[in-house]
Short mmCIF file of C-alpha atoms and ligand atoms in Angstrom, two decimals:
data_model
loop_
_atom_site.label_atom_id
_atom_site.label_comp_id
_atom_site.label_asym_id
_atom_site.label_seq_id
_atom_site.Cartn_x
_atom_site.Cartn_y
_atom_site.Cartn_z
CA UNK A 1 3.07 -30.24 90.95
CA UNK A 2 2.45 -28.19 87.31
CA UNK A 3 2.41 -24.54 87.33
CA UNK A 4 -1.07 -22.98 86.83
CA UNK A 5 -1.20 -20.86 83.69
CA UNK A 6 -3.20 -18.20 85.66
CA UNK A 7 -0.10 -17.73 87.76
CA UNK A 8 1.82 -16.50 84.74
CA UNK A 9 1.56 -12.62 83.68
CA UNK A 10 0.84 -11.80 80.10
CA UNK A 11 4.65 -10.71 79.95
CA UNK A 12 5.96 -14.17 81.52
CA UNK A 13 3.81 -16.06 78.72
CA UNK A 14 5.35 -14.12 75.91
CA UNK A 15 8.66 -14.80 77.65
CA UNK A 16 7.81 -18.53 77.67
CA UNK A 17 7.02 -18.44 74.24
CA UNK A 18 10.01 -16.45 73.00
CA UNK A 19 12.03 -19.42 74.75
CA UNK A 20 10.59 -22.02 72.39
CA UNK A 21 11.07 -19.97 69.36
CA UNK A 22 6.78 -19.41 68.99
CA UNK A 23 5.94 -16.92 67.26
CA UNK A 24 5.29 -13.96 69.43
CA UNK A 25 0.89 -13.55 68.12
CA UNK A 26 0.57 -17.12 70.06
CA UNK A 27 0.21 -15.40 73.10
CA UNK A 28 -2.47 -13.51 72.41
CA UNK A 29 -4.51 -16.52 71.18
CA UNK A 30 -3.52 -18.15 74.34
CA UNK A 31 -4.56 -15.32 76.58
CA UNK A 32 -7.84 -15.52 74.68
CA UNK A 33 -8.44 -19.19 75.13
CA UNK A 34 -7.66 -18.96 78.68
CA UNK A 35 -9.35 -15.71 79.66
CA UNK A 36 -11.59 -14.69 77.13
CA UNK A 37 -13.40 -18.07 76.32
CA UNK A 38 -12.62 -19.38 79.60
CA UNK A 39 -10.92 -23.00 78.15
CA UNK A 40 -11.02 -26.13 79.92
CA UNK A 41 -8.19 -27.37 78.55
CA UNK A 42 -5.06 -26.85 76.09
CA UNK A 43 -6.65 -29.23 73.93
CA UNK A 44 -9.50 -26.89 73.35
CA UNK A 45 -7.45 -24.09 72.10
CA UNK A 46 -8.03 -25.58 68.40
CA UNK A 47 -6.36 -22.84 66.46
CA UNK A 48 -2.76 -23.56 68.07
CA UNK A 49 -0.37 -26.24 66.72
CA UNK A 50 -0.91 -29.76 68.31
CA UNK A 51 2.77 -29.78 69.62
CA UNK A 52 1.94 -26.23 71.25
CA UNK A 53 -0.89 -27.49 72.50
CA UNK A 54 1.17 -30.64 74.04
CA UNK A 55 3.93 -28.52 75.43
CA UNK A 56 1.64 -26.23 76.87
CA UNK A 57 -0.09 -29.21 78.72
CA UNK A 58 3.15 -30.63 79.71
CA UNK A 59 4.34 -27.23 81.49
CA UNK A 60 1.21 -25.79 82.95
CA UNK A 61 -2.42 -26.99 84.24
CA UNK A 62 -5.37 -24.87 83.40
CA UNK A 63 -9.16 -24.57 83.58
CA UNK A 64 -11.63 -25.00 86.35
CA UNK A 65 -11.42 -27.61 89.42
CA UNK A 66 -13.89 -30.42 89.97
CA UNK A 67 -16.21 -29.47 92.78
CA UNK A 68 -16.17 -31.67 95.67
CA UNK A 69 -19.50 -30.63 96.50
CA UNK A 70 -22.55 -28.25 95.08
CA UNK A 71 -25.15 -26.79 96.50
CA UNK A 72 -27.73 -25.16 94.60
CA UNK A 73 -30.35 -22.44 96.10
CA UNK A 74 -32.77 -19.86 94.22
CA UNK A 75 -30.46 -17.08 94.09
CA UNK A 76 -26.96 -18.54 94.64
CA UNK A 77 -24.86 -21.76 93.92
CA UNK A 78 -22.09 -22.86 96.24
CA UNK A 79 -19.45 -25.06 95.33
CA UNK A 80 -16.52 -26.73 97.35
CA UNK A 81 -13.23 -27.00 95.71
CA UNK A 82 -10.44 -28.88 96.52
CA UNK A 83 -7.65 -26.08 96.10
CA UNK A 84 -4.46 -27.87 94.32
CA UNK A 85 -2.19 -26.78 97.39
CA UNK A 86 -4.08 -28.51 99.95
CA UNK A 87 -7.40 -28.16 101.87
CA UNK A 88 -10.93 -27.15 100.50
CA UNK A 89 -12.52 -23.75 100.32
CA UNK A 90 -15.76 -22.66 98.90
CA UNK A 91 -16.64 -20.38 96.76
CA UNK A 92 -20.10 -19.00 95.62
CA UNK A 93 -21.97 -17.72 92.31
CA UNK A 94 -24.67 -15.15 93.49
CA UNK A 95 -27.75 -14.07 90.97
CA UNK A 96 -29.12 -10.87 91.54
CA UNK A 97 -30.99 -8.56 89.16
CA UNK A 98 -30.27 -10.47 86.07
CA UNK A 99 -26.10 -10.50 86.55
CA UNK A 100 -23.91 -12.82 88.40
CA UNK A 101 -21.46 -12.15 91.19
CA UNK A 102 -18.45 -14.35 92.36
CA UNK A 103 -17.84 -14.47 95.60
CA UNK A 104 -14.33 -15.83 96.27
CA UNK A 105 -12.11 -17.32 99.22
CA UNK A 106 -8.80 -16.01 100.05
CA UNK A 107 -7.64 -18.48 102.90
CA UNK A 108 -8.51 -21.97 104.13
CA UNK A 109 -10.29 -20.78 107.41
CA UNK A 110 -9.58 -17.79 109.03
CA UNK A 111 -7.04 -16.55 111.53
CA UNK A 112 -9.27 -13.60 112.72
CA UNK A 113 -11.73 -16.00 114.52
CA UNK A 114 -15.32 -13.42 114.97
CA UNK A 115 -17.54 -14.67 117.33
CA UNK A 116 -20.21 -14.76 114.64
CA UNK A 117 -18.66 -16.47 111.33
CA UNK A 118 -18.47 -19.86 110.91
CA UNK A 119 -15.13 -19.45 108.87
CA UNK A 120 -13.79 -17.76 112.40
CA UNK A 121 -14.58 -20.95 114.16
CA UNK A 122 -12.01 -22.76 111.61
CA UNK A 123 -8.37 -21.88 112.32
CA UNK A 124 -6.30 -20.27 109.03
CA UNK A 125 -4.91 -23.52 107.78
CA UNK A 126 -3.24 -21.55 104.60
CA UNK A 127 -3.20 -19.06 102.17
CA UNK A 128 -4.24 -19.50 98.85
CA UNK A 129 -1.94 -18.38 96.12
CA UNK A 130 -3.27 -16.38 93.72
CA UNK A 131 -3.80 -18.71 90.67
CA UNK A 132 -5.86 -20.71 93.15
CA UNK A 133 -8.10 -17.66 93.85
CA UNK A 134 -8.49 -17.35 89.74
CA UNK A 135 -9.25 -20.84 89.67
CA UNK A 136 -12.66 -20.55 91.85
CA UNK A 137 -13.21 -17.73 89.35
CA UNK A 138 -12.65 -19.77 86.36
CA UNK A 139 -14.98 -22.62 87.77
CA UNK A 140 -17.81 -20.37 88.75
CA UNK A 141 -17.70 -19.01 85.06
CA UNK A 142 -17.40 -22.56 84.20
CA UNK A 143 -21.06 -22.88 85.72
CA UNK A 144 -22.20 -21.44 82.19
CA UNK A 145 -23.54 -17.64 82.83
CA UNK A 146 -21.23 -14.65 82.62
CA UNK A 147 -19.92 -13.24 85.86
CA UNK A 148 -20.05 -9.61 86.38
CA UNK A 149 -18.88 -8.64 90.11
CA UNK A 150 -16.15 -10.16 92.10
CA UNK A 151 -16.41 -9.99 95.98
CA UNK A 152 -13.73 -11.11 98.38
CA UNK A 153 -15.91 -11.73 100.98
CA UNK A 154 -15.69 -16.20 101.17
CA UNK A 155 -13.33 -17.70 103.60
CA UNK A 156 -10.46 -16.03 104.95
CA UNK A 157 -9.33 -12.38 105.50
CA UNK A 158 -7.91 -10.92 102.34
CA UNK A 159 -5.27 -8.72 104.12
CA UNK A 160 -3.96 -11.59 105.57
CA UNK A 161 -2.92 -12.71 102.43
CA UNK A 162 -2.38 -9.46 100.54
CA UNK A 163 -0.09 -10.05 98.26
CA UNK A 164 -1.93 -13.00 96.22
CA UNK A 165 -5.03 -11.32 96.91
CA UNK A 166 -3.52 -7.96 95.10
CA UNK A 167 -2.30 -10.21 92.15
CA UNK A 168 -5.49 -11.99 91.94
CA UNK A 169 -7.05 -8.55 91.85
CA UNK A 170 -4.76 -7.21 88.87
CA UNK A 171 -5.34 -10.51 87.01
CA UNK A 172 -9.00 -9.63 86.86
CA UNK A 173 -8.35 -5.96 85.81
CA UNK A 174 -5.46 -6.90 83.25
CA UNK A 175 -7.12 -6.13 80.09
CA UNK A 176 -4.85 -8.78 78.27
CA UNK A 177 -6.58 -11.22 80.82
CA UNK A 178 -10.09 -10.57 82.19
CA UNK A 179 -10.08 -7.17 81.54
CA UNK A 180 -13.19 -6.37 84.41
CA UNK A 181 -13.65 -2.91 85.46
CA UNK A 182 -12.28 -2.46 89.04
CA UNK A 183 -15.08 -0.74 90.17
CA UNK A 184 -16.89 -4.33 89.94
CA UNK A 185 -14.45 -5.88 92.53
CA UNK A 186 -14.72 -5.74 95.98
CA UNK A 187 -12.14 -6.59 98.69
CA UNK A 188 -13.67 -6.79 101.85
CA UNK A 189 -11.34 -6.70 105.24
CA UNK A 190 -11.87 -7.07 108.73
CA UNK A 191 -9.73 -4.07 109.37
CA UNK A 192 -6.53 -4.75 109.03
CA UNK A 193 -5.28 -1.31 109.35
CA UNK A 194 -1.74 -0.98 107.62
CA UNK A 195 -2.58 -3.20 105.00
CA UNK A 196 -5.77 -0.72 103.87
CA UNK A 197 -2.92 1.98 103.59
CA UNK A 198 -0.95 0.02 101.55
CA UNK A 199 -3.64 -1.41 99.28
CA UNK A 200 -4.78 2.32 99.09
CA UNK A 201 -1.43 2.99 97.25
CA UNK A 202 -1.63 0.12 94.78
CA UNK A 203 -3.43 2.38 92.38
CA UNK A 204 -6.39 -0.37 92.10
CA UNK A 205 -9.65 1.74 92.32
CA UNK A 206 -11.57 -1.35 93.60
CA UNK A 207 -14.32 -1.05 96.17
CA UNK A 208 -13.30 -1.41 99.58
CA UNK A 209 -15.45 -3.07 102.36
CA UNK A 210 -14.76 -2.93 106.11
CA UNK A 211 -16.34 -5.12 108.45
CA UNK A 212 -16.90 -3.08 111.30
CA UNK A 213 -19.57 -4.42 113.28
CA UNK A 214 -19.20 -2.61 116.74
CA UNK A 215 -19.25 1.21 117.35
CA UNK A 216 -16.14 0.85 120.14
CA UNK A 217 -13.30 -1.01 120.76
CA UNK A 218 -14.23 -2.80 123.71
CA UNK A 219 -17.28 -4.60 121.76
CA UNK A 220 -15.20 -4.96 118.87
CA UNK A 221 -12.39 -6.94 120.61
CA UNK A 222 -15.34 -9.32 121.86
CA UNK A 223 -16.44 -9.65 118.29
CA UNK A 224 -13.68 -9.63 116.35
CA UNK A 225 -10.49 -10.60 118.67
CA UNK A 226 -8.03 -11.15 116.03
CA UNK A 227 -7.84 -7.39 114.66
CA UNK A 228 -8.44 -6.01 118.21
CA UNK A 229 -4.87 -4.47 117.61
CA UNK A 230 -5.96 -1.93 115.25
CA UNK A 231 -8.49 0.67 117.45
CA UNK A 232 -11.49 1.93 115.17
CA UNK A 233 -9.82 5.21 114.74
CA UNK A 234 -6.82 3.98 113.20
CA UNK A 235 -8.89 1.86 110.76
CA UNK A 236 -11.00 4.96 109.81
CA UNK A 237 -8.12 7.07 109.43
CA UNK A 238 -6.57 4.23 106.99
CA UNK A 239 -10.07 4.51 105.12
CA UNK A 240 -10.01 8.04 104.83
CA UNK A 241 -6.44 7.53 103.08
CA UNK A 242 -8.05 5.00 100.82
CA UNK A 243 -10.95 7.61 99.90
CA UNK A 244 -8.30 10.46 99.35
CA UNK A 245 -6.43 8.19 96.83
CA UNK A 246 -9.67 7.55 94.87
CA UNK A 247 -10.83 10.98 94.45
CA UNK A 248 -13.11 10.75 97.41
CA UNK A 249 -14.57 7.44 96.93
CA UNK A 250 -16.52 5.94 99.88
CA UNK A 251 -15.62 2.84 101.48
CA UNK A 252 -18.54 0.40 102.49
CA UNK A 253 -18.67 -0.48 106.48
CA UNK A 254 -20.26 -3.81 106.79
CA UNK A 255 -22.36 -4.05 110.63
CA UNK A 256 -23.61 -7.66 111.28
CA UNK A 257 -26.39 -6.91 113.68
CA UNK A 258 -26.80 -9.40 116.43
CA UNK A 259 -29.58 -9.56 118.75
CA UNK A 260 -28.93 -7.63 122.25
CA UNK A 261 -25.06 -7.33 121.22
CA UNK A 262 -24.70 -4.50 118.87
CA UNK A 263 -28.07 -3.66 117.77
CA UNK A 264 -28.90 -0.64 120.48
CA UNK A 265 -30.12 2.59 119.36
CA UNK A 266 -26.95 3.79 121.21
CA UNK A 267 -25.18 1.72 118.97
CA UNK A 268 -26.45 3.38 116.01
CA UNK A 269 -25.85 7.05 117.60
CA UNK A 270 -22.17 5.72 118.19
CA UNK A 271 -21.94 4.87 114.52
CA UNK A 272 -23.26 8.17 113.44
CA UNK A 273 -20.63 10.21 115.61
CA UNK A 274 -17.66 7.92 114.37
CA UNK A 275 -18.79 7.79 110.29
CA UNK A 276 -19.32 11.73 110.20
CA UNK A 277 -17.46 13.34 108.02
CA UNK A 278 -16.08 10.09 106.13
CA UNK A 279 -16.78 9.22 102.75
CA UNK A 280 -19.01 6.00 103.78
CA UNK A 281 -22.09 3.77 103.03
CA UNK A 282 -23.19 1.66 105.98
CA UNK A 283 -24.53 -1.90 105.20
CA UNK A 284 -26.61 -3.40 107.84
CA UNK A 285 -26.72 -6.86 107.89
CA UNK A 286 -28.96 -9.28 110.03
CA UNK A 287 -26.84 -12.10 111.48
CA UNK A 288 -27.15 -15.21 109.57
CA UNK A 289 -27.73 -18.24 111.36
CA UNK A 290 -24.12 -19.91 112.32
CA UNK A 291 -23.94 -23.21 114.03
CA UNK A 292 -22.23 -23.37 117.53
CA UNK A 293 -23.38 -19.98 118.84
CA UNK A 294 -26.65 -18.98 120.56
CA UNK A 295 -26.21 -15.18 118.54
CA UNK A 296 -29.17 -14.47 116.41
CA UNK A 297 -30.46 -11.75 114.20
CA UNK A 298 -32.80 -9.17 116.19
CA UNK A 299 -36.69 -9.19 115.14
CA UNK A 300 -37.77 -7.01 112.41
CA UNK A 301 -38.94 -4.31 114.19
CA UNK A 302 -35.73 -3.83 116.15
CA UNK A 303 -33.89 -4.20 112.95
CA UNK A 304 -35.55 -1.24 111.30
CA UNK A 305 -35.49 0.77 114.49
CA UNK A 306 -31.81 0.49 114.04
CA UNK A 307 -31.74 1.48 110.54
CA UNK A 308 -33.63 4.30 110.78
CA UNK A 309 -31.97 5.57 113.61
CA UNK A 310 -28.70 5.24 111.47
CA UNK A 311 -30.39 7.52 109.26
CA UNK A 312 -31.25 10.22 111.86
CA UNK A 313 -27.47 10.21 112.46
CA UNK A 314 -27.34 11.03 108.75
CA UNK A 315 -25.78 7.50 107.88
CA UNK A 316 -25.91 6.57 104.54
CA UNK A 317 -27.36 3.61 105.61
CA UNK A 318 -28.89 0.30 103.52
CA UNK A 319 -30.34 -2.76 104.90
CA UNK A 320 -28.47 -5.70 103.01
CA UNK A 321 -30.15 -9.44 103.41
CA UNK A 322 -27.51 -12.37 102.39
CA UNK A 323 -28.90 -14.18 99.71
CA UNK A 324 -28.15 -18.02 99.44
CA UNK A 325 -29.13 -18.77 103.41
CA UNK A 326 -31.08 -21.93 101.94
CA UNK A 327 -28.00 -23.41 100.41
CA UNK A 328 -25.99 -22.51 103.53
CA UNK A 329 -24.16 -20.08 101.20
CA UNK A 330 -25.11 -16.72 103.00
CA UNK A 331 -22.66 -14.28 104.53
CA UNK A 332 -21.03 -16.16 107.87
CA UNK A 333 -22.25 -19.30 106.95
CA UNK A 334 -18.96 -20.95 104.94
CA UNK A 335 -17.01 -23.27 106.36
CA UNK A 336 -15.41 -26.36 104.99
CA UNK A 337 -13.53 -27.96 107.95
CA UNK A 338 -15.30 -30.06 110.70
CA UNK A 339 -12.67 -29.20 113.40
CA UNK A 340 -12.69 -26.69 115.67
CA UNK A 341 -9.37 -26.98 116.75
CA UNK A 342 -6.26 -27.52 114.85
CA UNK A 343 -5.06 -31.28 115.27
CA UNK A 344 -1.88 -31.51 117.24
CA UNK A 345 0.91 -30.97 114.94
CA UNK A 346 -0.67 -28.94 112.36
CA UNK A 347 0.27 -25.46 112.76
CA UNK A 348 -1.92 -22.90 111.49
CA UNK A 349 -0.98 -19.26 110.50
CA UNK A 350 -0.77 -16.78 113.02
CA UNK A 351 -1.91 -13.42 112.64
CA UNK A 352 1.66 -12.30 112.89
CA UNK A 353 2.85 -14.50 109.90
CA UNK A 354 -0.07 -13.67 107.85
CA UNK A 355 0.70 -9.55 108.27
CA UNK A 356 3.98 -10.62 106.89
CA UNK A 357 2.85 -12.23 103.84
CA UNK A 358 3.29 -15.65 105.21
CA UNK A 359 2.96 -17.94 102.28
CA UNK A 360 3.08 -21.81 104.08
CA UNK A 361 4.80 -24.52 102.67
CA UNK A 362 2.88 -26.85 100.35
CA UNK A 363 2.56 -29.49 103.06
CA UNK A 364 0.89 -32.51 102.40
CA UNK A 365 0.33 -33.72 106.08
CA UNK A 366 -2.00 -30.35 105.41
CA UNK A 367 -3.90 -31.64 102.34
CA UNK A 368 -7.30 -32.85 103.94
CA UNK A 369 -7.78 -35.03 101.30
CA UNK A 370 -4.73 -37.10 101.77
CA UNK A 371 -5.66 -40.50 102.62
CA UNK A 372 -5.30 -41.09 106.38
CA UNK A 373 -3.64 -44.67 107.96
CA UNK A 374 -7.13 -45.76 107.85
CA UNK A 375 -7.71 -45.64 104.44
CA UNK A 376 -10.26 -42.51 105.44
CA UNK A 377 -9.86 -38.86 104.07
CA UNK A 378 -8.32 -36.22 106.56
CA UNK A 379 -9.84 -33.19 107.35
CA UNK A 380 -13.28 -31.80 106.53
CA UNK A 381 -15.06 -31.72 103.55
CA UNK A 382 -19.11 -31.76 102.79
CA UNK A 383 -21.46 -33.80 104.30
CA UNK A 384 -18.46 -35.23 106.91
CA UNK A 385 -19.14 -35.03 110.54
CA UNK A 386 -17.59 -33.52 113.29
CA UNK A 387 -17.00 -35.02 116.63
CA UNK A 388 -20.47 -34.42 118.02
CA UNK A 389 -21.56 -36.23 115.32
CA UNK A 390 -23.45 -33.39 114.13
CA UNK A 391 -22.92 -32.40 110.37
CA UNK A 392 -21.15 -29.00 110.56
CA UNK A 393 -19.84 -28.80 107.11
CA UNK A 394 -21.76 -25.48 107.01
CA UNK A 395 -20.43 -22.83 104.36
CA UNK A 396 -21.08 -19.55 103.97
CA UNK A 397 -20.88 -16.84 101.16
CA UNK A 398 -21.16 -13.38 100.81
CA UNK A 399 -23.23 -11.91 98.40
CA UNK A 400 -22.03 -9.14 96.09
CA UNK A 401 -24.11 -6.88 93.67
CA UNK A 402 -24.71 -5.67 90.19
CA UNK A 403 -23.75 -2.06 90.67
CA UNK A 404 -20.83 -0.36 92.17
CA UNK A 405 -22.15 -0.81 95.83
CA UNK A 406 -20.76 -3.87 97.07
CA UNK A 407 -23.97 -5.58 98.13
CA UNK A 408 -24.64 -8.82 100.08
CA UNK A 409 -28.27 -9.23 99.90
N1 SAH B 1 -12.53 -11.56 105.91
C1 SAH B 1 -13.09 -10.41 105.68
C2 SAH B 1 -14.24 -11.29 104.52
C3 SAH B 1 -14.96 -12.45 104.87
S1 SAH B 1 -16.24 -11.98 105.62
C4 SAH B 1 -14.01 -9.67 106.63
O1 SAH B 1 -14.38 -9.71 107.31
O2 SAH B 1 -14.56 -8.39 105.90
C5 SAH B 1 -16.88 -11.32 104.78
C6 SAH B 1 -18.24 -10.62 105.02
O3 SAH B 1 -19.18 -11.67 105.86
C7 SAH B 1 -17.79 -9.62 106.48
O4 SAH B 1 -18.49 -8.19 106.23
C8 SAH B 1 -18.44 -10.42 107.88
O5 SAH B 1 -18.82 -9.28 108.90
C9 SAH B 1 -19.63 -11.10 107.40
N2 SAH B 1 -20.11 -12.33 108.07
C10 SAH B 1 -19.46 -12.86 108.79
N3 SAH B 1 -20.53 -13.62 109.35
C11 SAH B 1 -21.44 -13.27 108.99
C12 SAH B 1 -23.10 -13.80 109.85
N4 SAH B 1 -22.93 -14.65 110.85
N5 SAH B 1 -23.91 -12.78 109.54
C13 SAH B 1 -24.10 -12.15 108.30
N6 SAH B 1 -22.74 -11.54 107.90
C14 SAH B 1 -21.47 -12.17 108.45
FE1 SF4 B 2 -12.67 -14.28 109.28
FE2 SF4 B 2 -14.25 -12.81 107.95
FE3 SF4 B 2 -15.29 -14.42 109.56
FE4 SF4 B 2 -13.90 -12.65 110.72
S1 SF4 B 2 -15.73 -12.23 109.33
S2 SF4 B 2 -13.80 -14.77 110.68
S3 SF4 B 2 -12.34 -11.65 109.31
S4 SF4 B 2 -13.63 -14.18 107.45
#
């Protein structure tokens, strides 16, 4: 498989050109085509000599990925993308207030296994490399509108794929590449405390969102089993380090509101006590429906009572409603794999491996698009059916916002 051009730093590209004795200014031209103009191919780079275009094409791949499925709703377009390294992920373009946000996936599946999340029902098949993350962005941009914000709120836990996510963020903010303002990028984590601490020291002034979802460790363990080893107190102290390293910048805490589970007024009070004195913003998100759970969002009055109670306890709180629900592209609804279990012989990434930045090899056995012996396609995919015969190819997304404050509505 050819290396993807988005894998190369601007410096790497200059070195490659130097080795070929090309003129140095070619690097700037190529970067402008690749990142500024979203060039779909090297052939489109019309101010390059034909021989250089051919050499580039021989060495690298570039451009958007052909979606295996597209669903379009009023305010979101969701794409199912086959990944070059195997497996499929979903990414979403959210339209809000005249601006567009890209919601990107970091893994095929997720090892955290949150009880309320469609991706959590899949195991983690593999982590994406940084070029595969960038390719989602390029493909969403290829839909034709400029994208001003990026949220890492698609499939997967970004801090279980730390180095690739950080490399992708660096490419997004690099002035010689996409040149985005870091304040328009939000990295959302389930609360991997050591990686929050590491991220605080990266010098990347992006927004940080942490999915809290419970005010006490016992409830959080039930809802988010894969991150139970980090007590809330540890996560909050890691967040305080992030805020301190970024001039007091608040962290956004997401709280998915689930009827009869975490929506008592006592929970709001406990949240108030937890977050007092911590630079924060609290986003309360009524649960989006997900297959295979009986969980549901509270009624409207109960939701508002919770939010008002948060106000009473001096929380800086917003009620968010996810965009994209009608195209199954809303928070918690992204899912590409019809399997509920990892098939025999196909190891999934364990959390331990993920924490050590495990990069699974490109194992063709794991390529969900590889033909099986019976000629059918393996793995999941849009429209495929699970064992029950029910269509389970439910995606999910998460929304972003136009401004600095990450929004999912
Ligand atoms: N793994 C990361 C990023 C992806 S999940 C994380 O958990 O932060 C992004 C957001 O979607 C999280 O805030 C999560 O709490 C939210 N979410 C998951 N399932 C949801 C559902 N069914 N309804 C509403 N929000 C959901
Ligand atoms: Fe993974 Fe985030 Fe879904 Fe939890 S909410 S299962 S961490 S994607």
